[in-house]
Every structure is written in C-alpha cells, then in structure tokens.
XYZ file of N, CA and C in Angstrom:
642
model
N -0.831 -84.636 53.751
C -1.800 -85.022 54.786
C -2.830 -85.994 54.206
N -3.332 -85.671 52.999
C -4.313 -86.560 52.367
C -3.704 -87.927 52.106
N -2.425 -87.931 51.671
C -1.755 -89.194 51.368
C -1.640 -90.064 52.615
N -1.326 -89.438 53.751
C -1.200 -90.181 55.017
C -2.563 -90.730 55.437
N -3.589 -89.877 55.360
C -4.949 -90.287 55.745
C -5.430 -91.424 54.840
N -5.170 -91.291 53.532
C -5.598 -92.323 52.588
C -4.862 -93.630 52.844
N -3.569 -93.549 53.133
C -2.792 -94.760 53.418
C -3.332 -95.480 54.651
N -3.714 -94.698 55.659
C -4.258 -95.296 56.881
C -5.565 -96.031 56.594
N -6.434 -95.413 55.775
C -7.709 -96.057 55.433
C -7.457 -97.329 54.617
N -6.550 -97.238 53.639
C -6.238 -98.404 52.806
C -5.656 -99.531 53.651
N -4.768 -99.167 54.574
C -4.143 -100.188 55.427
C -5.185 -100.866 56.318
N -6.107 -100.073 56.850
C -7.147 -100.618 57.725
C -8.074 -101.552 56.948
N -8.514 -101.102 55.776
C -9.406 -101.949 54.972
C -8.668 -103.194 54.466
N -7.390 -103.025 54.121
C -6.593 -104.166 53.689
C -6.440 -105.203 54.795
N -6.203 -104.709 56.019
C -6.072 -105.610 57.177
C -7.382 -106.353 57.443
N -8.499 -105.616 57.409
C -9.810 -106.248 57.626
C -10.104 -107.272 56.529
N -9.712 -106.921 55.286
C -9.914 -107.858 54.183
C -9.090 -109.115 54.354
N -7.867 -108.963 54.847
C -6.991 -110.113 55.086
C -7.587 -111.029 56.152
N -7.994 -110.443 57.270
C -8.551 -111.228 58.378
C -9.852 -111.916 57.956
N -10.729 -111.170 57.304
C -12.031 -111.728 56.901
C -11.857 -112.878 55.917
N -10.999 -112.680 54.910
C -10.783 -113.731 53.911
C -10.183 -114.978 54.546
N -9.234 -114.776 55.459
C -8.607 -115.915 56.133
C -9.597 -116.701 56.973
N -10.421 -115.990 57.733
C -11.406 -116.666 58.586
C -12.446 -117.418 57.760
N -12.936 -116.778 56.693
C -13.932 -117.432 55.842
C -13.340 -118.667 55.180
N -12.098 -118.551 54.683
C -11.455 -119.693 54.017
C -11.262 -120.863 54.980
N -10.878 -120.548 56.205
C -10.568 -121.614 57.169
C -11.827 -122.256 57.770
N -12.755 -121.407 58.227
C -13.923 -121.941 58.933
C -15.080 -122.308 58.006
N -15.362 -121.469 56.998
C -16.519 -121.720 56.135
C -16.221 -122.740 55.049
N -14.983 -122.697 54.507
C -14.668 -123.606 53.399
C -13.708 -124.722 53.791
N -13.303 -124.720 55.050
C -12.489 -125.827 55.543
C -11.127 -125.957 54.901
N -10.517 -124.848 54.487
C -9.196 -124.894 53.880
C -8.124 -125.079 54.948
N -6.969 -125.553 54.501
C -5.853 -125.706 55.443
C -5.353 -124.322 55.879
N -4.555 -124.326 56.942
C -4.014 -123.050 57.442
C -3.154 -122.368 56.375
N -2.372 -123.183 55.635
C -1.496 -122.622 54.596
C -2.310 -121.969 53.490
N -3.312 -122.685 52.984
C -4.148 -122.146 51.909
C -4.958 -120.946 52.410
N -5.445 -121.036 53.622
C -6.219 -119.923 54.191
C -5.360 -118.668 54.306
N -4.089 -118.886 54.668
C -3.169 -117.753 54.783
C -2.912 -117.119 53.420
N -2.739 -117.969 52.400
C -2.516 -117.456 51.039
C -3.736 -116.693 50.528
N -4.918 -117.262 50.765
C -6.158 -116.587 50.371
C -6.312 -115.256 51.127
N -5.921 -115.281 52.407
C -6.035 -114.077 53.236
C -5.158 -112.955 52.695
N -3.924 -113.298 52.338
C -3.003 -112.295 51.785
C -3.533 -111.751 50.459
N -3.999 -112.665 49.598
C -4.537 -112.255 48.299
C -5.759 -111.352 48.483
N -6.637 -111.741 49.418
C -7.828 -110.939 49.684
C -7.482 -109.567 50.217
N -6.486 -109.521 51.105
C -6.059 -108.238 51.658
C -5.506 -107.312 50.595
N -4.716 -107.854 49.679
C -4.144 -107.052 48.587
C -5.239 -106.506 47.681
N -6.208 -107.367 47.345
C -7.317 -106.944 46.480
C -8.115 -105.819 47.138
N -8.430 -105.987 48.421
C -9.201 -104.967 49.137
C -8.401 -103.664 49.230
N -7.101 -103.784 49.506
C -6.224 -102.600 49.620
C -6.208 -101.811 48.305
N -5.998 -102.521 47.191
C -5.937 -101.857 45.883
C -7.296 -101.293 45.471
N -8.359 -102.030 45.802
C -9.708 -101.562 45.468
C -10.050 -100.287 46.235
N -9.696 -100.259 47.512
C -9.973 -99.059 48.309
C -9.172 -97.867 47.793
N -7.963 -98.126 47.302
C -7.150 -97.047 46.723
C -7.838 -96.470 45.493
N -8.335 -97.345 44.634
C -9.024 -96.893 43.421
C -10.272 -96.073 43.774
N -11.019 -96.524 44.767
C -12.242 -95.822 45.174
C -11.917 -94.446 45.745
N -10.911 -94.379 46.628
C -10.530 -93.107 47.243
C -9.972 -92.127 46.213
N -9.163 -92.644 45.282
C -8.637 -91.788 44.206
C -9.772 -91.255 43.331
N -10.726 -92.120 43.019
C -11.868 -91.720 42.183
C -12.681 -90.625 42.870
N -12.941 -90.785 44.164
C -13.705 -89.774 44.912
C -12.946 -88.454 44.964
N -11.638 -88.537 45.174
C -10.814 -87.325 45.245
C -10.831 -86.577 43.921
N -10.730 -87.321 42.826
C -10.746 -86.712 41.486
C -12.092 -86.048 41.225
N -13.184 -86.715 41.579
C -14.521 -86.164 41.363
C -14.762 -84.912 42.183
N -14.325 -84.934 43.436
C -14.494 -83.766 44.303
C -13.788 -82.551 43.711
N -12.642 -82.777 43.066
C -11.865 -81.685 42.476
C -12.318 -81.331 41.059
N -13.388 -81.969 40.579
C -13.931 -81.629 39.277
C -13.017 -81.961 38.116
N -12.279 -83.066 38.226
C -11.334 -83.467 37.188
C -11.681 -84.845 36.640
N -11.176 -85.129 35.462
C -11.262 -86.492 34.941
C -10.017 -87.243 35.419
N -10.061 -88.555 35.337
C -8.903 -89.359 35.759
C -7.685 -89.029 34.903
N -7.919 -88.745 33.632
C -6.801 -88.408 32.735
C -6.165 -87.076 33.141
N -7.008 -86.095 33.465
C -6.504 -84.797 33.905
C -5.720 -84.939 35.208
N -6.264 -85.720 36.132
C -5.605 -85.909 37.422
C -4.239 -86.571 37.230
N -4.160 -87.567 36.349
C -2.885 -88.243 36.095
C -1.883 -87.272 35.490
N -2.359 -86.431 34.586
C -1.498 -85.429 33.955
C -0.949 -84.460 35.006
N -1.825 -83.975 35.873
C -1.402 -83.035 36.926
C -0.462 -83.721 37.910
N -0.779 -84.956 38.265
C 0.043 -85.702 39.224
C 1.468 -85.865 38.697
N 1.604 -86.177 37.406
C 2.932 -86.325 36.804
C 3.694 -84.997 36.813
N 2.986 -83.913 36.514
C 3.623 -82.591 36.525
C 4.058 -82.197 37.939
N 3.251 -82.564 38.927
C 3.598 -82.235 40.307
C 4.804 -83.040 40.789
N 4.942 -84.256 40.312
C 6.117 -85.056 40.666
C 7.381 -84.394 40.131
N 7.314 -83.923 38.882
C 8.456 -83.220 38.300
C 8.728 -81.916 39.054
N 7.656 -81.205 39.400
C 7.806 -79.928 40.105
C 8.445 -80.142 41.478
N 8.077 -81.216 42.163
C 8.647 -81.504 43.481
C 10.157 -81.671 43.392
N 10.602 -82.380 42.371
C 12.041 -82.582 42.151
C 12.730 -81.247 41.850
N 12.100 -80.427 41.023
C 12.681 -79.126 40.665
C 12.754 -78.193 41.870
N 11.710 -78.194 42.684
C 11.696 -77.338 43.885
C 12.782 -77.772 44.861
N 13.021 -79.070 44.951
C 14.094 -79.569 45.809
C 15.448 -79.056 45.314
N 15.654 -79.091 44.005
C 16.886 -78.553 43.415
C 17.003 -77.053 43.663
N 15.883 -76.357 43.508
C 15.855 -74.905 43.724
C 16.256 -74.564 45.152
N 15.684 -75.263 46.117
C 15.987 -74.996 47.525
C 17.452 -75.251 47.836
N 17.998 -76.330 47.298
C 19.412 -76.639 47.529
C 20.304 -75.540 46.955
N 19.978 -75.068 45.748
C 20.774 -74.018 45.112
C 20.686 -72.715 45.884
N 19.473 -72.371 46.322
C 19.278 -71.119 47.055
C 20.058 -71.113 48.366
N 20.047 -72.241 49.062
C 20.693 -72.286 50.376
C 22.183 -72.594 50.308
N 22.677 -72.863 49.083
C 24.128 -72.993 48.894
C 24.796 -71.627 48.859
N 24.014 -70.600 48.583
C 24.549 -69.239 48.503
C 24.648 -68.662 49.910
N 25.858 -68.512 50.411
C 26.082 -68.018 51.774
C 26.171 -66.492 51.764
N 25.049 -65.877 51.548
C 25.022 -64.414 51.500
C 23.892 -63.900 52.372
N 24.246 -63.167 53.423
C 23.227 -62.590 54.294
C 22.396 -61.555 53.546
N 23.022 -60.937 52.556
C 22.349 -59.901 51.778
C 21.131 -60.449 51.048
N 21.248 -61.693 50.576
C 20.165 -62.287 49.783
C 19.412 -63.388 50.539
N 19.721 -63.591 51.808
C 19.117 -64.692 52.573
C 17.594 -64.572 52.641
N 17.104 -63.368 52.950
C 15.664 -63.160 53.080
C 14.953 -63.410 51.753
N 15.536 -62.884 50.673
C 14.935 -63.068 49.350
C 14.923 -64.545 48.963
N 16.025 -65.249 49.230
C 16.099 -66.675 48.917
C 15.053 -67.471 49.691
N 14.877 -67.120 50.964
C 13.888 -67.819 51.795
C 12.479 -67.576 51.267
N 12.174 -66.355 50.859
C 10.850 -66.032 50.331
C 10.576 -66.793 49.035
N 11.584 -66.880 48.172
C 11.425 -67.618 46.912
C 11.148 -69.096 47.201
N 11.937 -69.678 48.100
C 11.763 -71.098 48.441
C 10.391 -71.358 49.047
N 9.955 -70.492 49.948
C 8.662 -70.673 50.614
C 7.508 -70.479 49.640
N 7.632 -69.506 48.741
C 6.560 -69.262 47.768
C 6.416 -70.436 46.820
N 7.551 -70.948 46.329
C 7.514 -72.103 45.421
C 6.891 -73.312 46.110
N 7.274 -73.545 47.358
C 6.735 -74.683 48.104
C 5.244 -74.519 48.351
N 4.797 -73.279 48.604
C 3.376 -73.027 48.872
C 2.538 -73.271 47.620
N 3.024 -72.850 46.479
C 2.294 -73.089 45.225
C 2.153 -74.591 44.986
N 3.249 -75.323 45.199
C 3.218 -76.773 45.022
C 2.227 -77.419 45.998
N 2.288 -77.002 47.265
C 1.417 -77.586 48.294
C -0.054 -77.334 47.979
N -0.376 -76.133 47.490
C -1.766 -75.817 47.143
C -2.264 -76.696 46.000
N -1.410 -76.877 44.987
C -1.796 -77.705 43.837
C -1.882 -79.181 44.225
N -1.033 -79.601 45.158
C -1.061 -80.995 45.621
C -2.347 -81.269 46.389
N -2.738 -80.314 47.215
C -3.942 -80.472 48.034
C -5.200 -80.392 47.181
N -5.229 -79.431 46.245
C -6.377 -79.251 45.358
C -5.866 -79.194 43.916
N -5.787 -80.341 43.230
C -5.161 -80.416 41.912
C -5.720 -79.450 40.871
N -6.995 -79.061 40.987
C -7.550 -78.144 39.987
C -6.853 -76.780 40.015
N -6.206 -76.453 41.134
C -5.471 -75.188 41.241
C -4.234 -75.179 40.336
N -3.807 -76.342 39.891
C -2.643 -76.441 39.011
C -2.795 -75.528 37.797
N -4.003 -75.507 37.241
C -4.247 -74.709 36.035
C -4.176 -73.209 36.312
N -4.344 -72.819 37.576
C -4.256 -71.403 37.927
C -2.813 -70.930 38.053
N -1.877 -71.863 38.093
C -0.464 -71.501 38.251
C 0.396 -72.142 37.165
N -0.155 -72.230 35.962
C 0.592 -72.844 34.869
C 1.865 -72.073 34.545
N 1.831 -70.754 34.709
C 3.017 -69.946 34.465
C 4.175 -70.360 35.359
N 3.852 -70.713 36.591
C 4.871 -71.173 37.536
C 5.419 -72.533 37.122
N 4.532 -73.504 36.861
C 4.966 -74.866 36.589
C 5.645 -75.025 35.228
N 5.227 -74.245 34.233
C 5.757 -74.414 32.882
C 6.875 -73.450 32.517
N 7.062 -72.382 33.309
C 8.015 -71.362 32.900
C 8.897 -70.884 34.042
N 8.298 -70.251 35.033
C 9.077 -69.581 36.074
C 9.921 -70.546 36.910
N 9.375 -71.714 37.236
C 10.115 -72.670 38.059
C 11.366 -73.161 37.337
N 11.223 -73.510 36.056
C 12.376 -73.980 35.282
C 13.469 -72.911 35.216
N 13.064 -71.672 34.972
C 14.038 -70.581 34.879
C 14.753 -70.375 36.210
N 14.004 -70.421 37.298
C 14.604 -70.250 38.617
C 15.616 -71.350 38.926
N 15.268 -72.580 38.600
C 16.159 -73.705 38.873
C 17.474 -73.544 38.119
N 17.383 -73.230 36.831
C 18.589 -73.088 36.011
C 19.455 -71.928 36.484
N 18.845 -70.794 36.733
C 19.610 -69.606 37.134
C 20.242 -69.755 38.518
N 19.480 -70.297 39.468
C 20.034 -70.448 40.820
C 21.144 -71.494 40.859
N 21.019 -72.529 40.030
C 22.092 -73.532 39.928
C 23.397 -72.869 39.484
N 23.315 -72.103 38.406
C 24.515 -71.457 37.853
C 25.047 -70.381 38.792
N 24.121 -69.643 39.418
C 24.533 -68.584 40.341
C 25.281 -69.184 41.541
N 24.737 -70.271 42.094
C 25.374 -70.915 43.246
C 26.762 -71.426 42.881
N 26.896 -71.973 41.677
C 28.200 -72.498 41.235
C 29.214 -71.374 41.069
N 28.833 -70.317 40.353
C 29.768 -69.223 40.083
C 30.126 -68.443 41.348
N 29.139 -68.230 42.216
C 29.396 -67.453 43.426
C 30.318 -68.193 44.401
N 30.437 -69.508 44.249
C 31.301 -70.288 45.139
C 32.755 -70.306 44.680
N 33.032 -69.769 43.491
C 34.399 -69.761 42.975
C 35.240 -68.721 43.724
N 36.472 -69.075 44.082
C 37.304 -68.159 44.881
C 37.786 -66.924 44.114
N 38.076 -67.090 42.847
C 38.587 -65.958 42.050
C 37.580 -65.614 40.976
N 37.165 -64.347 40.953
C 36.135 -63.925 39.995
C 36.656 -62.773 39.147
N 36.408 -62.862 37.850
C 36.764 -61.770 36.946
C 35.657 -60.723 36.971
N 35.923 -59.582 36.346
C 34.896 -58.540 36.262
C 33.672 -59.044 35.516
N 33.940 -59.836 34.480
C 32.826 -60.376 33.684
C 31.963 -61.313 34.529
N 32.608 -62.128 35.378
C 31.862 -63.030 36.261
C 31.042 -62.241 37.271
N 31.643 -61.191 37.828
C 30.931 -60.351 38.799
C 29.695 -59.725 38.161
N 29.845 -59.259 36.926
C 28.708 -58.651 36.213
C 27.621 -59.693 35.951
N 28.055 -60.883 35.536
C 27.095 -61.959 35.276
C 26.340 -62.338 36.544
N 27.057 -62.358 37.658
C 26.426 -62.675 38.928
C 25.397 -61.615 39.322
N 25.731 -60.338 39.120
C 24.787 -59.257 39.448
C 23.538 -59.337 38.574
N 23.773 -59.581 37.268
C 22.637 -59.694 36.333
C 21.752 -60.890 36.686
N 22.403 -62.001 37.032
C 21.656 -63.207 37.384
C 20.851 -62.992 38.660
N 21.497 -62.339 39.644
C 20.802 -62.065 40.908
C 19.583 -61.184 40.683
N 19.737 -60.207 39.814
C 18.620 -59.304 39.515
C 17.475 -60.072 38.857
N 17.833 -60.951 37.940
C 16.808 -61.743 37.245
C 16.124 -62.708 38.206
N 16.888 -63.310 39.113
C 16.311 -64.199 40.123
C 15.311 -63.427 40.981
N 15.673 -62.205 41.343
C 14.758 -61.366 42.122
C 13.475 -61.078 41.366
N 13.587 -60.798 40.064
C 12.403 -60.536 39.240
C 11.529 -61.788 39.143
N 12.166 -62.938 39.008
C 11.408 -64.192 38.956
C 10.733 -64.481 40.299
N 11.402 -64.075 41.385
C 10.794 -64.219 42.706
C 9.498 -63.438 42.804
N 9.493 -62.221 42.235
C 8.267 -61.421 42.210
C 7.215 -62.058 41.311
N 7.662 -62.676 40.230
C 6.728 -63.330 39.297
C 6.005 -64.500 39.952
N 6.735 -65.298 40.747
C 6.063 -66.444 41.360
C 5.157 -66.003 42.511
N 5.439 -64.836 43.096
C 4.498 -64.284 44.074
C 3.169 -63.958 43.391
N 3.265 -63.400 42.167
C 2.054 -63.102 41.395
C 1.332 -64.403 41.018
N 2.118 -65.450 40.707
C 1.511 -66.760 40.418
C 0.699 -67.259 41.613
N 1.256 -67.074 42.799
C 0.546 -67.491 44.020
C -0.709 -66.653 44.240
N -0.615 -65.351 43.970
C -1.780 -64.475 44.130
C -2.901 -64.876 43.173
N -2.525 -65.202 41.934
C -3.522 -65.649 40.944
C -4.191 -66.935 41.421
N -3.393 -67.828 41.980
C -3.910 -69.100 42.483
C -4.924 -68.884 43.609
N -4.731 -67.800 44.379
C -5.588 -67.551 45.540
C -6.707 -66.549 45.271
N -6.809 -66.074 44.031
C -7.824 -65.064 43.695
C -9.232 -65.514 44.058
N -9.569 -66.750 43.728
C -10.918 -67.254 44.011
C -11.203 -67.265 45.508
N -10.190 -67.610 46.302
C -10.363 -67.628 47.752
C -10.597 -66.218 48.292
N -9.874 -65.249 47.726
C -10.038 -63.861 48.158
C -11.434 -63.358 47.819
N -11.907 -63.689 46.604
C -13.262 -63.282 46.199
C -14.318 -63.903 47.111
N -14.127 -65.191 47.425
C -15.059 -65.877 48.331
C -15.053 -65.241 49.707
N -13.855 -64.889 50.186
C -13.738 -64.246 51.499
C -14.460 -62.897 51.513
N -14.292 -62.108 50.447
C -14.973 -60.814 50.359
C -16.489 -60.997 50.384
N -16.962 -61.995 49.656
C -18.403 -62.277 49.615
C -18.910 -62.648 51.010
N -18.165 -63.528 51.690
C -18.582 -63.961 53.026
C -18.536 -62.802 54.019
N -17.561 -61.913 53.864
C -17.482 -60.734 54.728
C -18.687 -59.816 54.518
N -19.057 -59.629 53.246
C -20.224 -58.787 52.941
C -21.491 -59.364 53.556
N -21.644 -60.682 53.421
C -22.819 -61.345 53.995
C -22.829 -61.189 55.511
N -21.652 -61.381 56.144
C -21.552 -61.263 57.597
C -21.872 -59.838 58.052
N -21.361 -58.830 57.317
C -21.613 -57.433 57.670
C -23.099 -57.091 57.549
N -23.733 -57.599 56.485
C -25.166 -57.365 56.301
C -25.967 -58.009 57.425
N -25.543 -59.205 57.832
C -26.231 -59.903 58.926
C -26.092 -59.131 60.236
N -24.876 -58.618 60.489
C -24.639 -57.830 61.711
C -25.467 -56.550 61.687
N -25.522 -55.907 60.515
C -26.288 -54.666 60.370
C -27.770 -54.908 60.631
N -28.316 -56.009 60.100
C -29.732 -56.332 60.317
C -30.005 -56.619 61.793
N -29.048 -57.321 62.432
C -29.212 -57.639 63.857
C -29.247 -56.371 64.693
N -28.373 -55.406 64.378
C -28.341 -54.133 65.102
C -29.658 -53.373 64.933
N -30.178 -53.344 63.713
C -31.447 -52.659 63.449
C -32.581 -53.303 64.225
N -32.602 -54.652 64.247
C -33.648 -55.366 64.983
C -33.558 -55.074 66.483
N -32.323 -54.989 66.977
C -32.130 -54.704 68.404
C -32.609 -53.300 68.762
N -32.382 -52.341 67.854
C -32.827 -50.961 68.094
C -34.345 -50.885 68.165
N -35.002 -51.644 67.265
C -36.470 -51.650 67.253
C -37.033 -52.222 68.551
N -36.337 -53.263 69.055
C -36.837 -53.917 70.278
C -36.654 -53.036 71.501
N -35.602 -52.202 71.480
C -35.331 -51.352 72.643
C -36.183 -50.096 72.669
N -36.860 -49.773 71.553
C -37.689 -48.559 71.493
C -39.035 -48.797 72.194
C-alpha cells in the first residue's frame, strides 16, 4: 500500500516537474519546442527521483532506522518474499485434505510476518528467528515433502521420511506462530495500557455521575 501511495506521489510530482520545466524553458528562456521538451523530460526525471529520495528518507526516519539499516532490511525482505513464494507453491502442491488446514495456516502466518515487516521495517528485528532460520527450514522441507509425496510408488523408508518431515513441518509451523506473537508483543502491551486507561476513565465518569445524581 505504501509503495502504491508513494508511486502516485512521485508520479504526480514528476508530472508537475515536467510541465513546469517545459513551460519555463519555452516561455521564459525562449527555447525551441524540441529543446523545451528535452528539458521538460530531464526536469521531470530529476523531480521524480528527488521526491523518491525524500519520501524514502522520511519513511526511514519515522521507523527509527538509518538508511544503511533500512537497505539491509529491504534486501532481506526481498529474499524472504521469494522464499515465501516458494513455500506457498510447495505447500499447495500437496493434495492432502488432512494437512490442508495446517498448510494454509503456515502460508498465512509466513505472509503476515512478511507484511508486518514490510509495512514497519523495524519489526524485522523482532522476527529474526523467522527470517534467518525457520523460513529457510520450512522452504527446504516442504520442497522435498511435496516432491516425495507426489511419487506414485513409495517404500516403507519413504513413508517414514514423509511422516517425520510432516511432523517437523508442523513443529516449524508452531514456531513461526510464536515468531508472529513476539512481533506483536509491543502492540498487545500498548492495547492493554490503552484498555486500562479507558477503564479508569469510564470508572471516573461513573463516579462523577453518581455524585451529580445525589
């Protein structure tokens, strides 16, 4: 959502920069239409890129990060997006009603962690276990599980490996749920604080109303 909103602002400022530069070049400096058009395009590009830098800088500052930290997180999120896409494909390749619900929960949890970190990059550090460990393990295991489970003839050893892998995938699914809970701990604490404040305010209002009715 932020990317779409930012693109719209950049496009608008770029367009205004193009029009303004073209008009100034043509009317104020008496340039030809061709030169004015070239200046207009150049001006629009400069304004577009400048607005991008300004918006990125503001976003980084709001999230309490340095530009270097933001670049580091952004690169990790790009890799995570690719891994989550692989994970989802592997999970949905397994045609098993028995594990459908669990697979859907794993896919949704992984996507939610990514979305939270994308929206607020500082949250990335709250889910390092997911990005550096659990996600990689899930991708590798689900890839192999999907491949082996699709084979028509399975030996006892393959069946055992599949059961063990499925069990481990389930355990990792629980682990990434905990990663999401850790990521949301601050929000839960804030909510509890706001609830306490609201309850105290309601309690004071009730007491004041009782005094007025006496």
